[in-house]
PDB file of N, CA, C and O in Angstrom:
ATOM      1  N   MET U 414       0.822  -1.182   0.000  1.00  0.00           N
ATOM      2  CA  MET U 414       0.000   0.000   0.000  1.00  0.00           C
ATOM      3  C   MET U 414       0.866   1.245   0.000  1.00  0.00           C
ATOM      4  O   MET U 414       1.820   1.340   0.769  1.00  0.00           O
ATOM      5  N   SER U 415       0.478   2.159  -0.840  1.00  0.00           N
ATOM      6  CA  SER U 415       1.214   3.420  -0.897  1.00  0.00           C
ATOM      7  C   SER U 415       0.267   4.567  -0.558  1.00  0.00           C
ATOM      8  O   SER U 415      -0.946   4.473  -0.748  1.00  0.00           O
ATOM      9  N   LEU U 416       0.856   5.600  -0.052  1.00  0.00           N
ATOM     10  CA  LEU U 416       0.060   6.776   0.295  1.00  0.00           C
ATOM     11  C   LEU U 416      -0.338   7.533  -0.959  1.00  0.00           C
ATOM     12  O   LEU U 416       0.406   7.592  -1.935  1.00  0.00           O
ATOM     13  N   ALA U 417      -1.499   8.151  -0.933  1.00  0.00           N
ATOM     14  CA  ALA U 417      -1.936   8.956  -2.073  1.00  0.00           C
ATOM     15  C   ALA U 417      -1.126  10.242  -2.112  1.00  0.00           C
ATOM     16  O   ALA U 417      -0.810  10.826  -1.075  1.00  0.00           O
ATOM     17  N   LYS U 418      -0.766  10.653  -3.309  1.00  0.00           N
ATOM     18  CA  LYS U 418       0.005  11.879  -3.443  1.00  0.00           C
ATOM     19  C   LYS U 418      -0.892  13.082  -3.147  1.00  0.00           C
ATOM     20  O   LYS U 418      -2.075  13.088  -3.499  1.00  0.00           O
ATOM     21  N   PRO U 419      -0.335  14.114  -2.526  1.00  0.00           N
ATOM     22  CA  PRO U 419      -1.139  15.316  -2.271  1.00  0.00           C
ATOM     23  C   PRO U 419      -1.403  16.076  -3.574  1.00  0.00           C
ATOM     24  O   PRO U 419      -0.587  16.060  -4.492  1.00  0.00           O
ATOM     25  N   VAL U 420      -2.533  16.690  -3.653  1.00  0.00           N
ATOM     26  CA  VAL U 420      -2.900  17.458  -4.843  1.00  0.00           C
ATOM     27  C   VAL U 420      -2.260  18.833  -4.718  1.00  0.00           C
ATOM     28  O   VAL U 420      -2.618  19.634  -3.862  1.00  0.00           O
ATOM     29  N   MET U 421      -1.282  19.112  -5.544  1.00  0.00           N
ATOM     30  CA  MET U 421      -0.574  20.384  -5.484  1.00  0.00           C
ATOM     31  C   MET U 421      -1.035  21.348  -6.572  1.00  0.00           C
ATOM     32  O   MET U 421      -0.939  22.544  -6.424  1.00  0.00           O
ATOM     33  N   ARG U 422      -1.560  20.781  -7.665  1.00  0.00           N
ATOM     34  CA  ARG U 422      -1.980  21.631  -8.771  1.00  0.00           C
ATOM     35  C   ARG U 422      -3.249  22.385  -8.375  1.00  0.00           C
ATOM     36  O   ARG U 422      -4.228  21.813  -7.928  1.00  0.00           O
ATOM     37  N   GLY U 423      -3.209  23.723  -8.495  1.00  0.00           N
ATOM     38  CA  GLY U 423      -4.384  24.531  -8.173  1.00  0.00           C
ATOM     39  C   GLY U 423      -4.592  24.749  -6.678  1.00  0.00           C
ATOM     40  O   GLY U 423      -5.646  25.224  -6.268  1.00  0.00           O
ATOM     41  N   LEU U 424      -3.607  24.393  -5.883  1.00  0.00           N
ATOM     42  CA  LEU U 424      -3.757  24.509  -4.432  1.00  0.00           C
ATOM     43  C   LEU U 424      -3.902  25.969  -3.987  1.00  0.00           C
ATOM     44  O   LEU U 424      -4.756  26.289  -3.161  1.00  0.00           O
ATOM     45  N   LEU U 425      -3.104  26.848  -4.560  1.00  0.00           N
ATOM     46  CA  LEU U 425      -3.185  28.257  -4.195  1.00  0.00           C
ATOM     47  C   LEU U 425      -4.548  28.834  -4.540  1.00  0.00           C
ATOM     48  O   LEU U 425      -5.159  29.546  -3.726  1.00  0.00           O
ATOM     49  N   GLY U 426      -5.041  28.529  -5.708  1.00  0.00           N
ATOM     50  CA  GLY U 426      -6.351  29.024  -6.127  1.00  0.00           C
ATOM     51  C   GLY U 426      -7.466  28.536  -5.219  1.00  0.00           C
ATOM     52  O   GLY U 426      -8.373  29.296  -4.864  1.00  0.00           O
ATOM     53  N   LYS U 427      -7.399  27.248  -4.849  1.00  0.00           N
ATOM     54  CA  LYS U 427      -8.432  26.701  -3.966  1.00  0.00           C
ATOM     55  C   LYS U 427      -8.395  27.358  -2.598  1.00  0.00           C
ATOM     56  O   LYS U 427      -9.426  27.700  -2.020  1.00  0.00           O
ATOM     57  N   ARG U 428      -7.183  27.558  -2.082  1.00  0.00           N
ATOM     58  CA  ARG U 428      -7.071  28.179  -0.758  1.00  0.00           C
ATOM     59  C   ARG U 428      -7.478  29.649  -0.796  1.00  0.00           C
ATOM     60  O   ARG U 428      -8.076  30.154   0.143  1.00  0.00           O
ATOM     61  N   LEU U 429      -7.159  30.337  -1.892  1.00  0.00           N
ATOM     62  CA  LEU U 429      -7.558  31.740  -2.015  1.00  0.00           C
ATOM     63  C   LEU U 429      -9.072  31.883  -2.123  1.00  0.00           C
ATOM     64  O   LEU U 429      -9.644  32.813  -1.555  1.00  0.00           O
ATOM     65  N   ARG U 430      -9.708  31.003  -2.864  1.00  0.00           N
ATOM     66  CA  ARG U 430     -11.173  31.058  -2.971  1.00  0.00           C
ATOM     67  C   ARG U 430     -11.837  30.882  -1.618  1.00  0.00           C
ATOM     68  O   ARG U 430     -12.926  31.385  -1.378  1.00  0.00           O
ATOM     69  N   PHE U 431     -11.192  30.180  -0.723  1.00  0.00           N
ATOM     70  CA  PHE U 431     -11.732  29.972   0.623  1.00  0.00           C
ATOM     71  C   PHE U 431     -11.368  31.127   1.556  1.00  0.00           C
ATOM     72  O   PHE U 431     -12.215  31.660   2.260  1.00  0.00           O
ATOM     73  N   HIS U 432     -10.100  31.540   1.555  1.00  0.00           N
ATOM     74  CA  HIS U 432      -9.624  32.492   2.548  1.00  0.00           C
ATOM     75  C   HIS U 432      -9.842  33.959   2.186  1.00  0.00           C
ATOM     76  O   HIS U 432      -9.956  34.805   3.072  1.00  0.00           O
ATOM     77  N   LEU U 433      -9.883  34.297   0.902  1.00  0.00           N
ATOM     78  CA  LEU U 433     -10.016  35.689   0.499  1.00  0.00           C
ATOM     79  C   LEU U 433     -11.349  36.306   0.928  1.00  0.00           C
ATOM     80  O   LEU U 433     -11.342  37.408   1.499  1.00  0.00           O
ATOM     81  N   PRO U 434     -12.491  35.670   0.719  1.00  0.00           N
ATOM     82  CA  PRO U 434     -13.742  36.266   1.215  1.00  0.00           C
ATOM     83  C   PRO U 434     -13.760  36.413   2.740  1.00  0.00           C
ATOM     84  O   PRO U 434     -14.282  37.407   3.269  1.00  0.00           O
ATOM     85  N   ILE U 435     -13.167  35.467   3.432  1.00  0.00           N
ATOM     86  CA  ILE U 435     -13.102  35.561   4.896  1.00  0.00           C
ATOM     87  C   ILE U 435     -12.241  36.744   5.306  1.00  0.00           C
ATOM     88  O   ILE U 435     -12.601  37.514   6.209  1.00  0.00           O
ATOM     89  N   ALA U 436     -11.121  36.945   4.620  1.00  0.00           N
ATOM     90  CA  ALA U 436     -10.233  38.064   4.934  1.00  0.00           C
ATOM     91  C   ALA U 436     -10.941  39.393   4.674  1.00  0.00           C
ATOM     92  O   ALA U 436     -10.840  40.328   5.488  1.00  0.00           O
ATOM     93  N   PHE U 437     -11.649  39.507   3.562  1.00  0.00           N
ATOM     94  CA  PHE U 437     -12.375  40.740   3.268  1.00  0.00           C
ATOM     95  C   PHE U 437     -13.469  40.988   4.298  1.00  0.00           C
ATOM     96  O   PHE U 437     -13.663  42.122   4.752  1.00  0.00           O
ATOM     97  N   ALA U 438     -14.196  39.964   4.675  1.00  0.00           N
ATOM     98  CA  ALA U 438     -15.272  40.129   5.658  1.00  0.00           C
ATOM     99  C   ALA U 438     -14.713  40.559   7.009  1.00  0.00           C
ATOM    100  O   ALA U 438     -15.251  41.472   7.654  1.00  0.00           O
ATOM    101  N   LEU U 439     -13.625  39.941   7.443  1.00  0.00           N
ATOM    102  CA  LEU U 439     -13.043  40.310   8.731  1.00  0.00           C
ATOM    103  C   LEU U 439     -12.472  41.721   8.715  1.00  0.00           C
ATOM    104  O   LEU U 439     -12.602  42.458   9.695  1.00  0.00           O
ATOM    105  N   SER U 440     -11.859  42.110   7.595  1.00  0.00           N
ATOM    106  CA  SER U 440     -11.326  43.470   7.523  1.00  0.00           C
ATOM    107  C   SER U 440     -12.451  44.494   7.493  1.00  0.00           C
ATOM    108  O   SER U 440     -12.344  45.568   8.089  1.00  0.00           O
ATOM    109  N   PHE U 441     -13.552  44.175   6.840  1.00  0.00           N
ATOM    110  CA  PHE U 441     -14.708  45.068   6.831  1.00  0.00           C
ATOM    111  C   PHE U 441     -15.289  45.212   8.230  1.00  0.00           C
ATOM    112  O   PHE U 441     -15.600  46.320   8.671  1.00  0.00           O
ATOM    113  N   VAL U 442     -15.409  44.117   8.947  1.00  0.00           N
ATOM    114  CA  VAL U 442     -15.918  44.156  10.323  1.00  0.00           C
ATOM    115  C   VAL U 442     -14.973  44.957  11.217  1.00  0.00           C
ATOM    116  O   VAL U 442     -15.415  45.757  12.045  1.00  0.00           O
ATOM    117  N   ALA U 443     -13.675  44.792  11.029  1.00  0.00           N
ATOM    118  CA  ALA U 443     -12.706  45.550  11.822  1.00  0.00           C
ATOM    119  C   ALA U 443     -12.799  47.041  11.523  1.00  0.00           C
ATOM    120  O   ALA U 443     -12.727  47.879  12.439  1.00  0.00           O
ATOM    121  N   ALA U 444     -12.969  47.397  10.254  1.00  0.00           N
ATOM    122  CA  ALA U 444     -13.083  48.814   9.885  1.00  0.00           C
ATOM    123  C   ALA U 444     -14.343  49.434  10.469  1.00  0.00           C
ATOM    124  O   ALA U 444     -14.309  50.554  10.999  1.00  0.00           O
ATOM    125  N   ILE U 445     -15.449  48.724  10.396  1.00  0.00           N
ATOM    126  CA  ILE U 445     -16.698  49.228  10.966  1.00  0.00           C
ATOM    127  C   ILE U 445     -16.578  49.341  12.478  1.00  0.00           C
ATOM    128  O   ILE U 445     -17.009  50.327  13.085  1.00  0.00           O
ATOM    129  N   GLY U 446     -15.961  48.351  13.111  1.00  0.00           N
ATOM    130  CA  GLY U 446     -15.768  48.403  14.561  1.00  0.00           C
ATOM    131  C   GLY U 446     -14.891  49.567  14.975  1.00  0.00           C
ATOM    132  O   GLY U 446     -15.156  50.242  15.975  1.00  0.00           O
ATOM    133  N   PHE U 447     -13.836  49.848  14.213  1.00  0.00           N
ATOM    134  CA  PHE U 447     -12.962  50.980  14.522  1.00  0.00           C
ATOM    135  C   PHE U 447     -13.693  52.299  14.340  1.00  0.00           C
ATOM    136  O   PHE U 447     -13.555  53.216  15.149  1.00  0.00           O
ATOM    137  N   LYS U 448     -14.494  52.380  13.271  1.00  0.00           N
ATOM    138  CA  LYS U 448     -15.229  53.618  13.014  1.00  0.00           C
ATOM    139  C   LYS U 448     -16.186  53.924  14.155  1.00  0.00           C
ATOM    140  O   LYS U 448     -16.212  55.048  14.660  1.00  0.00           O
ATOM    141  N   TYR U 449     -16.980  52.953  14.564  1.00  0.00           N
ATOM    142  CA  TYR U 449     -17.983  53.214  15.592  1.00  0.00           C
ATOM    143  C   TYR U 449     -17.450  53.037  17.007  1.00  0.00           C
ATOM    144  O   TYR U 449     -18.057  53.527  17.951  1.00  0.00           O
ATOM    145  N   GLY U 450     -16.334  52.358  17.172  1.00  0.00           N
ATOM    146  CA  GLY U 450     -15.779  52.173  18.503  1.00  0.00           C
ATOM    147  C   GLY U 450     -14.745  53.200  18.899  1.00  0.00           C
ATOM    148  O   GLY U 450     -14.538  53.446  20.080  1.00  0.00           O
ATOM    149  N   VAL U 451     -14.102  53.836  17.891  1.00  0.00           N
ATOM    150  CA  VAL U 451     -13.026  54.776  18.189  1.00  0.00           C
ATOM    151  C   VAL U 451     -13.309  56.167  17.622  1.00  0.00           C
ATOM    152  O   VAL U 451     -13.318  57.149  18.359  1.00  0.00           O
ATOM    153  N   THR U 452     -13.536  56.245  16.311  1.00  0.00           N
ATOM    154  CA  THR U 452     -13.604  57.572  15.700  1.00  0.00           C
ATOM    155  C   THR U 452     -14.881  58.333  16.044  1.00  0.00           C
ATOM    156  O   THR U 452     -14.819  59.546  16.265  1.00  0.00           O
ATOM    157  N   GLU U 453     -16.010  57.672  16.073  1.00  0.00           N
ATOM    158  CA  GLU U 453     -17.257  58.379  16.400  1.00  0.00           C
ATOM    159  C   GLU U 453     -17.257  58.911  17.839  1.00  0.00           C
ATOM    160  O   GLU U 453     -17.605  60.070  18.056  1.00  0.00           O
ATOM    161  N   PRO U 454     -16.853  58.108  18.860  1.00  0.00           N
ATOM    162  CA  PRO U 454     -16.770  58.683  20.209  1.00  0.00           C
ATOM    163  C   PRO U 454     -15.742  59.811  20.296  1.00  0.00           C
ATOM    164  O   PRO U 454     -15.943  60.785  21.025  1.00  0.00           O
ATOM    165  N   ARG U 455     -14.653  59.706  19.536  1.00  0.00           N
ATOM    166  CA  ARG U 455     -13.641  60.759  19.551  1.00  0.00           C
ATOM    167  C   ARG U 455     -14.208  62.039  18.954  1.00  0.00           C
ATOM    168  O   ARG U 455     -13.989  63.132  19.482  1.00  0.00           O
ATOM    169  N   LYS U 456     -14.951  61.926  17.865  1.00  0.00           N
ATOM    170  CA  LYS U 456     -15.562  63.118  17.265  1.00  0.00           C
ATOM    171  C   LYS U 456     -16.579  63.737  18.218  1.00  0.00           C
ATOM    172  O   LYS U 456     -16.657  64.962  18.334  1.00  0.00           O
ATOM    173  N   ARG U 457     -17.349  62.898  18.906  1.00  0.00           N
ATOM    174  CA  ARG U 457     -18.315  63.422  19.881  1.00  0.00           C
ATOM    175  C   ARG U 457     -17.608  64.130  21.029  1.00  0.00           C
ATOM    176  O   ARG U 457     -18.053  65.182  21.490  1.00  0.00           O
ATOM    177  N   ALA U 458     -16.490  63.558  21.493  1.00  0.00           N
ATOM    178  CA  ALA U 458     -15.747  64.173  22.593  1.00  0.00           C
ATOM    179  C   ALA U 458     -15.181  65.522  22.181  1.00  0.00           C
ATOM    180  O   ALA U 458     -15.233  66.490  22.952  1.00  0.00           O
ATOM    181  N   TYR U 459     -14.630  65.611  20.966  1.00  0.00           N
ATOM    182  CA  TYR U 459     -14.126  66.895  20.482  1.00  0.00           C
ATOM    183  C   TYR U 459     -15.259  67.901  20.352  1.00  0.00           C
ATOM    184  O   TYR U 459     -15.109  69.076  20.701  1.00  0.00           O
ATOM    185  N   ALA U 460     -16.396  67.480  19.815  1.00  0.00           N
ATOM    186  CA  ALA U 460     -17.536  68.388  19.663  1.00  0.00           C
ATOM    187  C   ALA U 460     -18.008  68.893  21.021  1.00  0.00           C
ATOM    188  O   ALA U 460     -18.284  70.090  21.189  1.00  0.00           O
ATOM    189  N   ASP U 461     -18.094  68.009  22.011  1.00  0.00           N
ATOM    190  CA  ASP U 461     -18.507  68.424  23.355  1.00  0.00           C
ATOM    191  C   ASP U 461     -17.503  69.379  23.975  1.00  0.00           C
ATOM    192  O   ASP U 461     -17.876  70.341  24.650  1.00  0.00           O
ATOM    193  N   PHE U 462     -16.204  69.118  23.752  1.00  0.00           N
ATOM    194  CA  PHE U 462     -15.178  69.986  24.305  1.00  0.00           C
ATOM    195  C   PHE U 462     -15.270  71.383  23.710  1.00  0.00           C
ATOM    196  O   PHE U 462     -15.239  72.383  24.427  1.00  0.00           O
ATOM    197  N   TYR U 463     -15.420  71.478  22.407  1.00  0.00           N
ATOM    198  CA  TYR U 463     -15.424  72.783  21.761  1.00  0.00           C
ATOM    199  C   TYR U 463     -16.739  73.522  21.909  1.00  0.00           C
ATOM    200  O   TYR U 463     -16.805  74.718  21.611  1.00  0.00           O
ATOM    201  N   LYS U 464     -17.803  72.857  22.376  1.00  0.00           N
ATOM    202  CA  LYS U 464     -19.024  73.582  22.724  1.00  0.00           C
ATOM    203  C   LYS U 464     -18.781  74.464  23.944  1.00  0.00           C
ATOM    204  O   LYS U 464     -19.328  75.551  24.056  1.00  0.00           O
ATOM    205  N   GLN U 465     -17.963  73.984  24.879  1.00  0.00           N
ATOM    206  CA  GLN U 465     -17.699  74.693  26.129  1.00  0.00           C
ATOM    207  C   GLN U 465     -16.429  75.552  26.064  1.00  0.00           C
ATOM    208  O   GLN U 465     -16.189  76.347  26.950  1.00  0.00           O
ATOM    209  N   TYR U 466     -15.611  75.392  25.044  1.00  0.00           N
ATOM    210  CA  TYR U 466     -14.291  75.998  24.996  1.00  0.00           C
ATOM    211  C   TYR U 466     -14.371  77.480  24.648  1.00  0.00           C
ATOM    212  O   TYR U 466     -15.055  77.889  23.719  1.00  0.00           O
ATOM    213  N   ASP U 467     -13.669  78.281  25.413  1.00  0.00           N
ATOM    214  CA  ASP U 467     -13.571  79.709  25.147  1.00  0.00           C
ATOM    215  C   ASP U 467     -12.095  80.033  24.926  1.00  0.00           C
ATOM    216  O   ASP U 467     -11.303  80.058  25.877  1.00  0.00           O
ATOM    217  N   ALA U 468     -11.728  80.307  23.684  1.00  0.00           N
ATOM    218  CA  ALA U 468     -10.333  80.524  23.333  1.00  0.00           C
ATOM    219  C   ALA U 468      -9.778  81.797  23.965  1.00  0.00           C
ATOM    220  O   ALA U 468      -8.624  81.831  24.396  1.00  0.00           O
ATOM    221  N   VAL U 469     -10.590  82.831  24.048  1.00  0.00           N
ATOM    222  CA  VAL U 469     -10.123  84.095  24.629  1.00  0.00           C
ATOM    223  C   VAL U 469      -9.836  83.916  26.117  1.00  0.00           C
ATOM    224  O   VAL U 469      -8.823  84.409  26.635  1.00  0.00           O
ATOM    225  N   LYS U 470     -10.691  83.190  26.807  1.00  0.00           N
ATOM    226  CA  LYS U 470     -10.488  82.927  28.236  1.00  0.00           C
ATOM    227  C   LYS U 470      -9.196  82.128  28.448  1.00  0.00           C
ATOM    228  O   LYS U 470      -8.412  82.429  29.351  1.00  0.00           O
ATOM    229  N   GLU U 471      -8.968  81.116  27.616  1.00  0.00           N
ATOM    230  CA  GLU U 471      -7.745  80.325  27.723  1.00  0.00           C
ATOM    231  C   GLU U 471      -6.507  81.173  27.426  1.00  0.00           C
ATOM    232  O   GLU U 471      -5.490  81.049  28.095  1.00  0.00           O
ATOM    233  N   PHE U 472      -6.616  82.028  26.416  1.00  0.00           N
ATOM    234  CA  PHE U 472      -5.489  82.908  26.093  1.00  0.00           C
ATOM    235  C   PHE U 472      -5.165  83.815  27.269  1.00  0.00           C
ATOM    236  O   PHE U 472      -3.995  83.976  27.640  1.00  0.00           O
ATOM    237  N   ASN U 473      -6.183  84.411  27.862  1.00  0.00           N
ATOM    238  CA  ASN U 473      -5.950  85.303  29.002  1.00  0.00           C
ATOM    239  C   ASN U 473      -5.349  84.560  30.188  1.00  0.00           C
ATOM    240  O   ASN U 473      -4.474  85.084  30.876  1.00  0.00           O
ATOM    241  N   ALA U 474      -5.789  83.325  30.419  1.00  0.00           N
ATOM    242  CA  ALA U 474      -5.236  82.529  31.514  1.00  0.00           C
ATOM    243  C   ALA U 474      -3.769  82.212  31.254  1.00  0.00           C
ATOM    244  O   ALA U 474      -2.932  82.296  32.169  1.00  0.00           O
ATOM    245  N   MET U 475      -3.421  81.860  30.019  1.00  0.00           N
ATOM    246  CA  MET U 475      -2.022  81.571  29.691  1.00  0.00           C
ATOM    247  C   MET U 475      -1.180  82.844  29.724  1.00  0.00           C
ATOM    248  O   MET U 475      -0.017  82.821  30.135  1.00  0.00           O
ATOM    249  N   LYS U 476      -1.772  83.963  29.322  1.00  0.00           N
ATOM    250  CA  LYS U 476      -1.053  85.232  29.355  1.00  0.00           C
ATOM    251  C   LYS U 476      -0.715  85.607  30.795  1.00  0.00           C
ATOM    252  O   LYS U 476       0.417  85.993  31.098  1.00  0.00           O
ATOM    253  N   GLU U 477      -1.669  85.438  31.700  1.00  0.00           N
ATOM    254  CA  GLU U 477      -1.438  85.758  33.107  1.00  0.00           C
ATOM    255  C   GLU U 477      -0.454  84.791  33.747  1.00  0.00           C
ATOM    256  O   GLU U 477       0.255  85.155  34.684  1.00  0.00           O
ATOM    257  N   ALA U 478      -0.384  83.584  33.239  1.00  0.00           N
ATOM    258  CA  ALA U 478       0.553  82.600  33.775  1.00  0.00           C
ATOM    259  C   ALA U 478       1.969  82.822  33.260  1.00  0.00           C
ATOM    260  O   ALA U 478       2.916  82.209  33.758  1.00  0.00           O
ATOM    261  N   GLY U 479       2.127  83.686  32.261  1.00  0.00           N
ATOM    262  CA  GLY U 479       3.448  83.971  31.729  1.00  0.00           C
ATOM    263  C   GLY U 479       3.952  82.951  30.724  1.00  0.00           C
ATOM    264  O   GLY U 479       5.157  82.785  30.569  1.00  0.00           O
ATOM    265  N   VAL U 480       3.054  82.305  30.022  1.00  0.00           N
ATOM    266  CA  VAL U 480       3.431  81.282  29.057  1.00  0.00           C
ATOM    267  C   VAL U 480       4.072  81.918  27.817  1.00  0.00           C
ATOM    268  O   VAL U 480       5.025  81.379  27.262  1.00  0.00           O
ATOM    269  N   PHE U 481       3.577  83.049  27.399  1.00  0.00           N
ATOM    270  CA  PHE U 481       4.028  83.679  26.161  1.00  0.00           C
ATOM    271  C   PHE U 481       5.180  84.636  26.426  1.00  0.00           C
ATOM    272  O   PHE U 481       5.198  85.372  27.405  1.00  0.00           O
ATOM    273  N   GLU U 482       6.140  84.664  25.510  1.00  0.00           N
ATOM    274  CA  GLU U 482       7.254  85.585  25.619  1.00  0.00           C
ATOM    275  C   GLU U 482       6.909  86.947  25.040  1.00  0.00           C
ATOM    276  O   GLU U 482       7.443  87.967  25.454  1.00  0.00           O
ATOM    277  N   SER U 483       6.007  86.983  24.059  1.00  0.00           N
ATOM    278  CA  SER U 483       5.719  88.236  23.369  1.00  0.00           C
ATOM    279  C   SER U 483       4.577  89.020  24.002  1.00  0.00           C
ATOM    280  O   SER U 483       4.331  90.163  23.619  1.00  0.00           O
ATOM    281  N   VAL U 484       3.890  88.438  24.959  1.00  0.00           N
ATOM    282  CA  VAL U 484       2.769  89.117  25.621  1.00  0.00           C
ATOM    283  C   VAL U 484       3.060  89.147  27.112  1.00  0.00           C
ATOM    284  O   VAL U 484       3.276  88.114  27.738  1.00  0.00           O
ATOM    285  N   ARG U 485       3.057  90.331  27.674  1.00  0.00           N
ATOM    286  CA  ARG U 485       3.329  90.459  29.104  1.00  0.00           C
ATOM    287  C   ARG U 485       2.067  90.241  29.919  1.00  0.00           C
ATOM    288  O   ARG U 485       0.979  90.632  29.487  1.00  0.00           O
ATOM    289  N   PRO U 486       2.196  89.658  31.099  1.00  0.00           N
ATOM    290  CA  PRO U 486       1.029  89.540  31.986  1.00  0.00           C
ATOM    291  C   PRO U 486       0.557  90.929  32.432  1.00  0.00           C
ATOM    292  O   PRO U 486       1.312  91.909  32.376  1.00  0.00           O
ATOM    293  N   SER U 487      -0.677  91.029  32.874  1.00  0.00           N
ATOM    294  CA  SER U 487      -1.246  92.320  33.259  1.00  0.00           C
ATOM    295  C   SER U 487      -0.537  92.912  34.453  1.00  0.00           C
ATOM    296  O   SER U 487      -0.488  94.125  34.608  1.00  0.00           O
ATOM    297  N   GLY U 488       0.027  92.114  35.337  1.00  0.00           N
ATOM    298  CA  GLY U 488       0.669  92.598  36.545  1.00  0.00           C
ATOM    299  C   GLY U 488       2.011  93.263  36.297  1.00  0.00           C
ATOM    300  O   GLY U 488       2.507  94.008  37.116  1.00  0.00           O
ATOM    301  N   GLU U 489       2.610  93.036  35.154  1.00  0.00           N
ATOM    302  CA  GLU U 489       3.948  93.610  34.890  1.00  0.00           C
ATOM    303  C   GLU U 489       3.861  94.917  34.165  1.00  0.00           C
ATOM    304  O   GLU U 489       3.144  95.184  33.298  1.00  0.00           O
TER     305      GLU U 489
END
């Protein structure tokens, strides 16, 4: 008795027909998960932050703290 030879002809094509749709489906699921799990909450957080943000108030606070070299604090 001899062992049957493995089928090598067309092996890559057969494996690609099986694995390629799975790879595309998993990458699509990962992209959708990243979009709704990371980017959408991040966009909401930025939007919420900038609803409350006052740039002039922050500038004045940094000016009084002496952060800027070209703008003197009010006390000086």
